[in-house]
Structure formats: C-alpha cells, structure tokens
XYZ file of C-alpha atoms in Angstrom:
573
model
C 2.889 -45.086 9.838
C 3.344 -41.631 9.820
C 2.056 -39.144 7.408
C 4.662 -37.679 4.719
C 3.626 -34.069 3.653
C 6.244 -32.384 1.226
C 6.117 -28.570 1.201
C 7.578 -26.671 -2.054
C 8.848 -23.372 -1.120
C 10.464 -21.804 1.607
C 9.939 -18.590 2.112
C 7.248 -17.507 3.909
C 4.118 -19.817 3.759
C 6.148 -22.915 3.435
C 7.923 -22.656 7.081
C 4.611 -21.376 8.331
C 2.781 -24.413 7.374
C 5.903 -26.579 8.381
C 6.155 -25.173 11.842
C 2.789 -25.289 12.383
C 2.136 -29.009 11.237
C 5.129 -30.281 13.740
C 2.924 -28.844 16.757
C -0.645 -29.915 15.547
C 0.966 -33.226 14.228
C 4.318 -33.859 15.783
C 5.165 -37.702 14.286
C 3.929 -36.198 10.775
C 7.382 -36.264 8.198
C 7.457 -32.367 7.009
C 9.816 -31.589 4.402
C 10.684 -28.587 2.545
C 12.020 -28.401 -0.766
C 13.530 -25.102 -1.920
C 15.613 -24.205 -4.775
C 17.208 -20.929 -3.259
C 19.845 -21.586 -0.029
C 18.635 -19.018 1.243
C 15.012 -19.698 3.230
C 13.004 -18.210 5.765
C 13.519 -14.796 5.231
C 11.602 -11.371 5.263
C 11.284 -10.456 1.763
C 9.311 -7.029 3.227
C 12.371 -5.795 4.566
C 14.888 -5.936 1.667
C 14.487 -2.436 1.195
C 14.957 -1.508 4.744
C 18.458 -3.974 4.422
C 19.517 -1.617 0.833
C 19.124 1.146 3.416
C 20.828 0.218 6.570
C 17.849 0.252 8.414
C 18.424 -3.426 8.986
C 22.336 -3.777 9.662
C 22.961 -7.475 8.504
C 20.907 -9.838 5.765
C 20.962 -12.546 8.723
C 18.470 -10.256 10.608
C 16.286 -10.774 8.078
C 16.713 -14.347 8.535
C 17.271 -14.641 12.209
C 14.251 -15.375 14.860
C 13.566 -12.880 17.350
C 15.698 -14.749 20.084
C 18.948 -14.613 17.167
C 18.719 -17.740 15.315
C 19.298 -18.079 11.934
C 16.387 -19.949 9.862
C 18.189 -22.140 8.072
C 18.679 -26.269 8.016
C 19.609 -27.503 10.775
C 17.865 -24.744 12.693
C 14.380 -26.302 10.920
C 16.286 -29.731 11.403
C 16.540 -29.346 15.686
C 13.892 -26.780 16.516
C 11.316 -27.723 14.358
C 12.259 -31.294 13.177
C 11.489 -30.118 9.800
C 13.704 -31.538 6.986
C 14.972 -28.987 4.393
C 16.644 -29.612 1.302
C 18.047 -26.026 -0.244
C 19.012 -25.560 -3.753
C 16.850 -28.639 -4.333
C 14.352 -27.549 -7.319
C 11.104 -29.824 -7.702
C 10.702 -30.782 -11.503
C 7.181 -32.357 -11.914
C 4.239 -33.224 -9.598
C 3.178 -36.802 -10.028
C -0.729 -36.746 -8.634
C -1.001 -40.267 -9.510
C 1.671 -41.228 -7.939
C 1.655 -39.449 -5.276
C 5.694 -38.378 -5.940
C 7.503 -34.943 -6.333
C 10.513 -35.090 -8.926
C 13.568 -32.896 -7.712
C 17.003 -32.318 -8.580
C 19.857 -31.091 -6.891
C 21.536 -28.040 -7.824
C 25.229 -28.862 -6.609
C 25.281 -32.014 -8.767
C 22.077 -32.410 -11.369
C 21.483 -35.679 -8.973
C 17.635 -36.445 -9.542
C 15.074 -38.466 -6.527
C 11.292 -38.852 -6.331
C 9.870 -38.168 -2.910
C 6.885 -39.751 -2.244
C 3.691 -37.673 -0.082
C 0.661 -38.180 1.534
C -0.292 -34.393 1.068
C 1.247 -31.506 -0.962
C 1.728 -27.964 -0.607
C 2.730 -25.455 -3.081
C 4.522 -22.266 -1.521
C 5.909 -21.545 -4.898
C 5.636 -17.831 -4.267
C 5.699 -15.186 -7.248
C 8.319 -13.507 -9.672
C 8.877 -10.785 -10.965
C 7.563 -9.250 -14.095
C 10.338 -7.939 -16.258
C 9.048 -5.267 -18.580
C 9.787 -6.485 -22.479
C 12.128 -3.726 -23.349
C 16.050 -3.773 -24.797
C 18.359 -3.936 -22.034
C 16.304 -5.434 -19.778
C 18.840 -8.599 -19.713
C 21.522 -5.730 -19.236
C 24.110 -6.070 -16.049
C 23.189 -3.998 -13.168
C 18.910 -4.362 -13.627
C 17.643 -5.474 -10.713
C 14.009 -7.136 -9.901
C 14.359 -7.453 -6.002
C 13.335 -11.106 -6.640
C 15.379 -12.367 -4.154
C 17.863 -11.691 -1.200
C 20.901 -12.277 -3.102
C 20.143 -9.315 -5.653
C 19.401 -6.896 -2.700
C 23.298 -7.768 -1.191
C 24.671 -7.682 -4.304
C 23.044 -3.868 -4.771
C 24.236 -3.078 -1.069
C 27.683 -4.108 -1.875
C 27.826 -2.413 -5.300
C 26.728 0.792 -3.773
C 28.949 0.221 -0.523
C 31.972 0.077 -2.912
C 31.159 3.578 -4.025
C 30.610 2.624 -7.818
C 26.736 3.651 -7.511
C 25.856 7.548 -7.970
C 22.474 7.368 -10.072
C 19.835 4.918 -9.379
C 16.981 4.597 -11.486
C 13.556 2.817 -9.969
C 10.953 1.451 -12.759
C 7.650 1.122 -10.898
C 6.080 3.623 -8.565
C 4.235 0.842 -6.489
C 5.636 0.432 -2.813
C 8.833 -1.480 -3.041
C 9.588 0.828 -6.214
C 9.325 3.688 -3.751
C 10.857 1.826 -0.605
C 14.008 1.846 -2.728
C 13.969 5.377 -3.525
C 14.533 5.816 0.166
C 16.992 3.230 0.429
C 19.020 5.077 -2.232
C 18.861 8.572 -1.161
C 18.231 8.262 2.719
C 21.701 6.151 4.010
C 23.756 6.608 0.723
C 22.767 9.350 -0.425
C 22.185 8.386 -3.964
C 20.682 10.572 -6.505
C 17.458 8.765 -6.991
C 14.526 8.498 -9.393
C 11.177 6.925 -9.874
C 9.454 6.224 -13.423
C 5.830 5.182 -13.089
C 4.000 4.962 -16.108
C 0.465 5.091 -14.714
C -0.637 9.105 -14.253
C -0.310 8.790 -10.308
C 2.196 6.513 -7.565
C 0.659 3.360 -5.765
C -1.953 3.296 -9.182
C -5.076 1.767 -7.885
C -3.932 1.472 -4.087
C -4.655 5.258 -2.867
C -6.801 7.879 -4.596
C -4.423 10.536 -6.482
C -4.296 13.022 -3.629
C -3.155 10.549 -1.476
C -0.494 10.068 -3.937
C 0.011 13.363 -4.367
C 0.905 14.234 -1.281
C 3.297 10.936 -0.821
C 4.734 12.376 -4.467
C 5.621 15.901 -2.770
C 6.954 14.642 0.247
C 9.115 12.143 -2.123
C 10.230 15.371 -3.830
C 10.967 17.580 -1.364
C 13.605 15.104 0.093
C 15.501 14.418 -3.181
C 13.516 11.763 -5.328
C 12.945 12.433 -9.141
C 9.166 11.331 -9.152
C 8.151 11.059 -13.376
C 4.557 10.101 -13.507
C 2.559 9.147 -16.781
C 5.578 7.983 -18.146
C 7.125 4.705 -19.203
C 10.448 3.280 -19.772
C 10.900 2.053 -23.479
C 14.534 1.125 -23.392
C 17.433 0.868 -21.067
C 20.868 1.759 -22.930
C 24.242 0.555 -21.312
C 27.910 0.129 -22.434
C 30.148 -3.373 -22.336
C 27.078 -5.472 -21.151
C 26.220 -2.735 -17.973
C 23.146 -0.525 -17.648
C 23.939 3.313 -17.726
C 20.915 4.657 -19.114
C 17.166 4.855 -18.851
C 15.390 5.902 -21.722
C 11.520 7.226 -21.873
C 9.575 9.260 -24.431
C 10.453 12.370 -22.570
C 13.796 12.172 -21.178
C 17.008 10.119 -20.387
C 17.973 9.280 -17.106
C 21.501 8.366 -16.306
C 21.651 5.352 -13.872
C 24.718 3.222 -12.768
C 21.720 0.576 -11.477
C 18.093 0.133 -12.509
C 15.740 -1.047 -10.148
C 12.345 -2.935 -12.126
C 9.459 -2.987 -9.810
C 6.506 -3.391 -11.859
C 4.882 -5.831 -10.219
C 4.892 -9.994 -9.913
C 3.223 -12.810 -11.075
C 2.845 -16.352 -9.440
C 5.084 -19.187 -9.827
C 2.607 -22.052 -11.013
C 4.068 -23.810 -13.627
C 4.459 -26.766 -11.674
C 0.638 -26.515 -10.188
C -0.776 -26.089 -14.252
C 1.972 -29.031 -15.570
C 0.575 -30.978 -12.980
C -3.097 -30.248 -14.479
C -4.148 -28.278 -11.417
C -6.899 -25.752 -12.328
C -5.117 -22.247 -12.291
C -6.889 -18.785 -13.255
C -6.537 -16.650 -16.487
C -3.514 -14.792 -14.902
C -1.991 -18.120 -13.971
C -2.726 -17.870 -9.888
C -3.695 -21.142 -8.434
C -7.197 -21.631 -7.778
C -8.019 -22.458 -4.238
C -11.205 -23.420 -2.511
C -12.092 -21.894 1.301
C -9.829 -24.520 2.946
C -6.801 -23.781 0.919
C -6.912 -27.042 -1.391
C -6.008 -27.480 -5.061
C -8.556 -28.982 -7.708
C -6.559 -31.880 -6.038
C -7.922 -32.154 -2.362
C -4.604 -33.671 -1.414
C -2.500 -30.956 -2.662
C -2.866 -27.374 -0.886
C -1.691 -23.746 -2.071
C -0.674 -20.869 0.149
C 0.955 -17.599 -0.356
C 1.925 -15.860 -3.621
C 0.875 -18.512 -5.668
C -2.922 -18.234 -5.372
C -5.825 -16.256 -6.233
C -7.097 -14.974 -3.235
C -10.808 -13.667 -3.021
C -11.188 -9.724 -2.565
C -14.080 -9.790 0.734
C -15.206 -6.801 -0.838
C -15.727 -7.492 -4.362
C -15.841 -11.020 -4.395
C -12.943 -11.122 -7.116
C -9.809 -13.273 -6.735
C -6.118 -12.172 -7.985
C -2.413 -12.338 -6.831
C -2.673 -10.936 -3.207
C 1.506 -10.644 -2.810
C 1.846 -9.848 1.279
C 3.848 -11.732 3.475
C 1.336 -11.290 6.189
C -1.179 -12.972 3.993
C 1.454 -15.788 3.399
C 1.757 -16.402 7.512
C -1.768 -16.551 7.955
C -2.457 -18.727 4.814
C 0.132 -20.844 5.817
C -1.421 -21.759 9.284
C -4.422 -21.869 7.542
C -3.119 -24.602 5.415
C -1.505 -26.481 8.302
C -4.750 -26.206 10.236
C -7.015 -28.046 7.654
C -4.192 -30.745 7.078
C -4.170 -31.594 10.955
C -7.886 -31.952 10.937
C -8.919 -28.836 12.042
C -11.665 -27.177 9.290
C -10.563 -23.904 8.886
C -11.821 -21.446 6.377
C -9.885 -18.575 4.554
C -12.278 -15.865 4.192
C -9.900 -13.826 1.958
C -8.640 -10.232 2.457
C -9.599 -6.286 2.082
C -6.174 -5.450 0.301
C -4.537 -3.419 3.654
C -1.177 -1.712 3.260
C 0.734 0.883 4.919
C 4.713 2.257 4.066
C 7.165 4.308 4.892
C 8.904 6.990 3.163
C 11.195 9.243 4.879
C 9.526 10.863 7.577
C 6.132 10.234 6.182
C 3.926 7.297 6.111
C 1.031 6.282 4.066
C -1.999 3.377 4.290
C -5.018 2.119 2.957
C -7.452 -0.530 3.404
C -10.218 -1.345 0.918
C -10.893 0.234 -2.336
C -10.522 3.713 -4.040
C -13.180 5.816 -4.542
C -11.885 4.908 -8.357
C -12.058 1.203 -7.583
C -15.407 1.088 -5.986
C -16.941 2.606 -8.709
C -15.419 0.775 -11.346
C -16.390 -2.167 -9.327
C -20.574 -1.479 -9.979
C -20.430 0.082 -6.519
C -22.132 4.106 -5.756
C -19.123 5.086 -4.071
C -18.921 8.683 -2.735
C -15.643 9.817 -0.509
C -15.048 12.420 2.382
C -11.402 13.402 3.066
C -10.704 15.367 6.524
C -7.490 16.554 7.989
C -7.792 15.258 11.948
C -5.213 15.649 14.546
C -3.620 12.199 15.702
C -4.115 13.006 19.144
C -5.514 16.257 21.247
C -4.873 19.679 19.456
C -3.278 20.630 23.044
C -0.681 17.792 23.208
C 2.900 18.862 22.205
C 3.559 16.286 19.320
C 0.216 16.633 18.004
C 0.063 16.054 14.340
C -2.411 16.508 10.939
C -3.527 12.954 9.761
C -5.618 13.328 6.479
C -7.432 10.669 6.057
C -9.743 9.555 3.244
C -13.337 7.101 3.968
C -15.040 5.259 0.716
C -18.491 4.443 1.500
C -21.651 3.395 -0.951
C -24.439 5.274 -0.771
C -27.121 3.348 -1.288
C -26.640 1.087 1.951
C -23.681 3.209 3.896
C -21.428 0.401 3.771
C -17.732 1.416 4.477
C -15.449 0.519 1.461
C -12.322 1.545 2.488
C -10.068 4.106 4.086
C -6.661 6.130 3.291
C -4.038 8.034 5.366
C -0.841 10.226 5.355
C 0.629 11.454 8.277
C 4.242 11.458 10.297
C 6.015 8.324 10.439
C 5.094 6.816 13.928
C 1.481 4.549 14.757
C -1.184 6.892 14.360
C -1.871 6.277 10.701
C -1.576 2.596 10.863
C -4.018 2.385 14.170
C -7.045 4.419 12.315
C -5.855 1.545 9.059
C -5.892 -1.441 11.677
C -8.787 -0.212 12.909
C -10.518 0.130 9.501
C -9.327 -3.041 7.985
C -10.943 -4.970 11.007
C -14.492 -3.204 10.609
C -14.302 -3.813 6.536
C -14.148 -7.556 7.040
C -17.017 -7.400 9.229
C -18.902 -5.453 6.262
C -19.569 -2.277 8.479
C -21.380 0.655 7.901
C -20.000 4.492 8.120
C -22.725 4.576 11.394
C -20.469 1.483 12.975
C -17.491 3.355 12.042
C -19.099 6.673 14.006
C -19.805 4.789 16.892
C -16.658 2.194 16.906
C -14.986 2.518 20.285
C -11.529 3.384 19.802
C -8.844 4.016 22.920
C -8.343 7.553 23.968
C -6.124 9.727 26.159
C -4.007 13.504 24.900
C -1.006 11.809 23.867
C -2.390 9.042 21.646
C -5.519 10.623 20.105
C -8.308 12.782 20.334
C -11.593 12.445 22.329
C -13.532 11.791 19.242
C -10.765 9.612 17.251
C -10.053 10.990 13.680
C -11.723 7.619 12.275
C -14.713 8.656 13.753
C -14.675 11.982 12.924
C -14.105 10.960 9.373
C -17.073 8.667 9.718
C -18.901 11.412 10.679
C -18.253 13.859 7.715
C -19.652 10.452 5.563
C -22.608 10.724 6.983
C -23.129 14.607 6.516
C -22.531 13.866 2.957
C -24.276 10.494 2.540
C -27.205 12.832 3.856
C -27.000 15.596 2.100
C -25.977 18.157 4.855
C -22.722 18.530 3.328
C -21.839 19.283 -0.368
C -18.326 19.193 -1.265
C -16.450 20.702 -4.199
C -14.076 18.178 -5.944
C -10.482 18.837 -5.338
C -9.547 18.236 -9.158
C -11.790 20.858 -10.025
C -11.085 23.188 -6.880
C -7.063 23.006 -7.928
C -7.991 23.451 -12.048
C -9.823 26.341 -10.956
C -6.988 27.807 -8.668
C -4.729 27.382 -12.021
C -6.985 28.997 -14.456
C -10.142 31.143 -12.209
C -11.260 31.859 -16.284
C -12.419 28.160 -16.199
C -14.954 29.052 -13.261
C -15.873 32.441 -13.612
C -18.602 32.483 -11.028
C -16.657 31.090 -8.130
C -14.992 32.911 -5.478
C -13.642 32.034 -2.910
C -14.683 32.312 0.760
C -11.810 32.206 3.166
C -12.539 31.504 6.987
C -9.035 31.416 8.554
C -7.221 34.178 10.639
C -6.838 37.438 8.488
C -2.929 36.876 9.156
C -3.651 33.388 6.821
C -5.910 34.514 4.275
C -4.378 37.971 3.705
C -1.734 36.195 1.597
C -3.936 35.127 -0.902
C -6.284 38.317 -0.511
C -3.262 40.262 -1.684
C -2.107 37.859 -4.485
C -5.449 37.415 -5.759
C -7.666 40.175 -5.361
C -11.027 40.742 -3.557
C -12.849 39.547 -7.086
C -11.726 36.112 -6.380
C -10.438 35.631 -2.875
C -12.974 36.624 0.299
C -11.841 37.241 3.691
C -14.329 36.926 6.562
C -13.086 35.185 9.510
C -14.721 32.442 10.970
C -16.537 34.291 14.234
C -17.350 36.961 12.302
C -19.470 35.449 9.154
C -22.652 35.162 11.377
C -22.746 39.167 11.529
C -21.467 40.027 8.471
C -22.947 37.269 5.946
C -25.138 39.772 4.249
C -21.826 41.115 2.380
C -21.297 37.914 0.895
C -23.076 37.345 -2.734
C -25.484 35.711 -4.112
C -24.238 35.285 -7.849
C -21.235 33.167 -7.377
C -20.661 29.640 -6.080
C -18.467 30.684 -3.097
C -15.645 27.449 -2.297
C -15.730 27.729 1.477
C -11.989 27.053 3.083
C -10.714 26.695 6.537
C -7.868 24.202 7.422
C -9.457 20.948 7.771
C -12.860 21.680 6.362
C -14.966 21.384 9.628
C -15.908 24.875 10.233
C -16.580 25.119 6.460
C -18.726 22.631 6.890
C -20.592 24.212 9.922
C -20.380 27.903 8.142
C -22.160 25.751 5.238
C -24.871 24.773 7.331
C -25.224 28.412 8.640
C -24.957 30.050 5.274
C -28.041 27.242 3.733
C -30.238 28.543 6.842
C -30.335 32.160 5.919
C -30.685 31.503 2.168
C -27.312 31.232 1.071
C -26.813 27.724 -0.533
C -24.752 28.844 -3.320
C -21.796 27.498 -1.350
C -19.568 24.026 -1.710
C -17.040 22.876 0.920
C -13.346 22.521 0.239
C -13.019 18.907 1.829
C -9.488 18.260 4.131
C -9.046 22.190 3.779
C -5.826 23.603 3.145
C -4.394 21.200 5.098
C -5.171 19.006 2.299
C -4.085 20.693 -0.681
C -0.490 22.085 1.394
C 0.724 18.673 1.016
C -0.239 18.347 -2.146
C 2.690 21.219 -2.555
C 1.023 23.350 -5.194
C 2.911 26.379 -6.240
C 0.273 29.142 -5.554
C 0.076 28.552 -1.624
C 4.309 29.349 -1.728
C-alpha cells in the first residue's frame, strides 16, 4: 500500500517537497492542499512584475521551459494531486486526518495521511493604525494584490504611492513605482536607518542617497500613525511630521508565520508563533514536518531561531523535508541571514551580522570598511565596491560582510563568496587567503574580499587605527566639536584644493601622497590629524609611515572618500 503524505501550502516549499518526494518515492500519494488558485509562484519577483521587469504574472508562474505551475501541470508532470482554493480546517494527529473545505461550495472532506507537512508560509503584519482596512492599502501578501496594483496604476488612476516599511520589498516597490511608471514615490521607515538590522547605517546610507537622487522620498525615524482616505479609499498618509498624499499605500513592515493550524493542533510553536523544528525538519509530532515561512529557523551564527522569510530557504527546506521522508537522514544546519537587492542602478548585500548585531549578540565585534575596485583599476568598466567585514576579536572569526556597488555580479560574488566561508565558521586569515577566480575584466589580482580581509587583520592587530565615520561626519558638520583635529588630505592637489579653499589651512591639510615622506616634519604634533585618500589604503600605509618617525597622533578615515561620496553629504558638493 502506498504511502499518503498531504502537503499544506503551495507556494514554495510545498511543490518543492512534492516534486521531490515523486522522484525519491514515485508510488508515494502526494497531495497539495492550497487555499489560494494561484500556486507555485515566485513571490521574490512581485516587485519586479509592479515594474515591468517581468512582462506577464504567468512568468512568475511558468517553468523555465514555459509551463505554467498549476493543476494539471503538477497532475501530468509530477503526478502530484492539487486541490486549489481548498483551505485545511484542523489537523487531526490522532487520527491521522486533515479537515478541508472547499471554497467554491463550503463542501467539507477529511483526508487521511501517513505523514504531514506544513508549508503554511507567513502573512503579513498590518500595522494597528485607522485606515489600515481602507481601499487601496496593500500588503503584497499575495499575487493577486500585486495585479490588482499593476492594473490600477496601468489605468492611469495612480500618481502618489506611499511605501510603509523601508525593509527590501518596501524599497523594491519604490522602484517599481518610479522606474517604469514613473510614479511619485515615497518610503516611511520608522526605524532611524533603511534595511534596520540587515546593513550597518552607512550601508544604508548610501542605498538612501542613491534612492534619492533618482526620485524616492526616503523619511527615516519616522512612523505612520494614521492613513486618512475619502468614500472608503486611501488618499493620505499621516506621520508626526508630515502628510503624504498617496492614491495607494504599500504596508511592508514585515510578516509573521501562518501556524494556527500547527498550535490548534498542539504542535509546540515559539514565543513569536514560528513552528519549532528539530535538525530533520519534524514537528513535536515526528510524523508531521515544517518547511518554509512557517518555522523558526536557527541563526548558524548565534545559535538563535526566528522567522527566516526567503524563498531560497523555502527550496532548500523543502528538499530537505522530502529527503528525510524518503529515508534519507538529512540535517538542516540553518542559515547566516544572506541577502542582496536591487535598486535602480545600484545593488546592495549582506551576509551575517552587523557590527550592531554582533555586539548586541555578546560578541567583540570590530568592522573595517574599504572601497575596492570590482575588477583591475585598468579595465574599462571598472567599478568602486565598498564593502564592509564584521569580525570578533578575540578569536578572528568572520561575522559577516556588506556591499554596494553597480547593479551587475560583482557585489553578489564577494556575498556568495562570504556566505559560504561564514557557514564554515571562518576566520578573517581564511578569508585573506580564500582563493577566489581572477582575470581584468572580472576582478582584481588580489579580490576586494581579500583585500577587505586584509584591512581586518591590520586592525584586529593593531597596525591600523581607524576614526569612526559617525564621528568623522559630526566633526565635518560642527569642527567646534573636535577642536584638535585636522585634517590630513593625501589626494592630488587638483582634489583636495576644494576643500583647502572652503575650509582653510587650520582645518584642512594638503600634502600629497609621494610627497609626505619629505615633507612630514611640517605636519603637527598637537592635533589628531584624520588621514584621507579615496579608499583608505594609502592612509593606511602613510599611517604606518607617520607611527615610525614619531607621529602617532593620526587615525585613518576607513573606505575614504569614496565612502562618505555616496553617503551624499552636502559639504563634498
């Protein structure tokens, strides 16, 4: 007889574990239950469908060879049964029976299973304000909301959008608005930075300027507390400093998972209600598994579990999952929280912690930022990648790694790369010394990861000091706050005589690079000088020089001014 293994969801982890069952176990009965009729799809790219980057809402559904995912597609390629806009009820363990009903008619069946798995996926979270509930607020829960905002702006009755949430779909919608259509778009975030927690601030910082200088209203440190509207339809958006006109609100503050039917069902679920899963993907119940947005899925670095909401996590849960119910012991060893998007021409990744996180997480986290090229300085399309390395100090260990560069691979590779040493708990010397592919027109000789690697371990041994760019930029603003700093700049007197001029000798220092070995004797003693190049590795090296003749009344502006030009502060022009 063969084995009857019911799969609730049908998204992403749900047809994962389906498809992959029928070719481990191919008499095995897999059926999937979803309530949606739509199934299958890429949630990741509804943004990229708002903005026509994706033509059609069947791509997102279609295979690579032009299929459409739906049921009889699961029916005769996969010999997977679907039922659509079939909702399961109640979970009866004892029994061994899932309670559904149909949509289309409120018709009710139990359908009995040997094994269980919940691909319930997340929702969500609506903030608790008036006029949530208004017409025209969208969550981006689901496919049909994203083709109902494509049509609405299509029509032309969409001018003003308004995006709650400054996490990554919040800002993938941005785009969407203002890149095809054209839309005058803003972004409300209420924590004091973009992608809170994710990057470190000048990481956001520089994704916030770029965001600005292509259209986007960016309000950080500030919350929505209302949304007004007229005859049932959202036209306003109301914080404690302003009011935002918006023909459609976008809410993207986050999700939560969909386990009411795992905790009715007495499963054991966490204090944020994510299902709790052992290392082979099974339930408090063994015969019932959990994959995808559902779960609380272990951080490898801190050895926390939350929500973990990526639909690359769901595939490889998913197979996971299917592995374990063939027979095959497989273990999920959890993720490092990787990430990359795109915004206009820009793109922007992480992997690990923040320099914030780690230390809030016990850890003695310091952080180098660099500005590298992506590939040699002499190639044609050569291009500034700064990237950011987290490392501990008391054992090197890497933590985790940031970057911001031109849309195109060269950020994600030096992420990829990253990610894959992090869940191997490497050091900043295996980072040095990873072997990464080189030739001109894909990267330089010494790769920017291990160059940044490399600037860790100057400061990890105390052959570099750094000055910390919050500080360097309050000073900038105010040089009252610092009055025995000056700065020391090493560029081409073409460069630095801008700021010479603006500022004055008294704070701003012009000796060029080749020259300060013959002429460091005019530099003083009395004041901290901020030493500042580009991408901060001749200030490092003029560091080293100036410590060796008795100068070590110096600090390093990390990532140079390659750095704090993106950050678009008003003083550089």
């Amino acid at each position: 007889m063969s084995r009857k293994i019911v799969i609730i969801g049908g998204v992403a982890a749900g047809p994962k574990t389906a498809c992959r069952l029928k070719r481990l176990l191919p008499d095995a009965e897999v059926r999937i239950i979803d309530q949606d009729s739509l199934i299958s799809y890429g949630g990741c790219g509804i943004p990229y469908y708002v903005s026509g980057d994706v033509s059609d809402e069947k791509e997102l559904r279609n295979t690579s060879f032009h299929l459409t995912r739906d049921e009889p597609f699961f029916a005769k390629a996969k010999g997977v049964t679907v039922s659509t806009r079939t909702r399961a009820l109640s979970v009866n363990r004892q029994g061994k029976k899932v309670l559904v009903e149909k949509l289309g008619d409120g018709s009710r069946e139990e359908i009995p299973y040997d094994q269980l798995v919940l691909a319930t996926g997340s929702r969500p979270n609506v903030l608790p304000i008036p006029g949530a509930d208004l017409e025209r607020v969208f969550t981006i829960s689901d496919l049909h909301q994203a083709i109902t905002i494509k049509e609405l702006i299509a029509k032309g009755q969409v001018d003003k959008a308004v995006v709650i949430g400054g996490g990554a779909i919040g800002i993938e919608m941005a785009e969407a608005f203002v890149d095809l259509w054209g839309l005058k778009a803003s972004i409300l975030e209420f924590m004091p930075q973009l992608l809170p927690r994710l990057v470190d601030w000048e990481f956001a910082g520089m994704l916030e300027q770029h965001l600005k200088d292509k259209g986007v209203d960016v309000f950080t440190g500030e919350g929505a507390t209302a949304i007004e509207g007229e005859a049932g339809r959202a036209q306003r958006v109301v914080t404690p400093q302003r009011t935002l006109e918006a023909d459609l609100v976008v809410m993207a503050v986050g999700v939560r998972a969909r386990s009411e039917l795992a905790q009715e069902a007495g499963l054991l679920v966490d204090p944020q209600g994510n299902i709790v899963v052992n290392e082979h993907l099974q339930t408090s119940d063994p015969d019932i598994y959990a994959a995808g947005d559902c779960i609380a899925v272990k951080n490898r670095l801190t050895g926390k579990s939350g929500i973990a909401p990526m639909g690359s996590l769901a595939n490889k849960e998913g197979r996971i999952v299917a592995d374990n119910l063939a027979g095959i012991p497989t273990r999920y060893q959890g993720w490092v929280g990787s990430f990359i998007l795109k915004a206009f021409e820009r793109c922007l990744g992480a992997t690990g912690l923040t320099l914030e996180t780690a230390r809030a997480e016990g850890f003695d986290a310091a952080a180098v930022t660099t500005a590298q090229s992506d590939r040699a300085h002499f190639f044609p399309t050569q291009a500034v990648i700064p990237l950011r390395m987290v490392f501990d100090r008391r054992d090197r260990r890497l933590l985790g790694v940031q970057g911001f560069g031109p849309m195109g691979d060269a950020v994600l590779a030096r992420i990829d790369a990253a990610a894959a040493l992090l869940q191997q708990g490497a050091t900043i010397d295996d980072v040095s010394q990873v072997e990464m592919a080189y030739a001109p027109p894909f990267a330089t000789a010494l790769d920017a990861l291990n160059a940044t690697a490399n600037v860790a371990d100057n400061l990890a041994a105390g052959r570099l000091r750094c000055v910390d760019n919050a500080d360097y930029l309050a000073w900038m603003e105010d040089f009252a706050s610092r009055p025995d700093w000056v700065a020391l700049d090493i560029r081409h007197p073409n460069e630095a005589s801008v700021l010479v001029d603006k500022f004055g000798t008294d704070q701003w220092l012009s000796i060029p690079y080749i020259e300060v070995r013959d002429r460091y004797q005019e530099l003083p003693t009395d004041k901290m000088m901020i030493i500042i190049c580009d991408a901060g590795t001749r200030s490092s090296e003029i560091q080293i020089f100036l410590d060796s003749v008795g100068l070590n009344n110096n600090l390093v502006l990390s990532g140079g001014f390659n750095l704090i030009r993106r950050l678009g502060v008003p003083w550089l022009g």
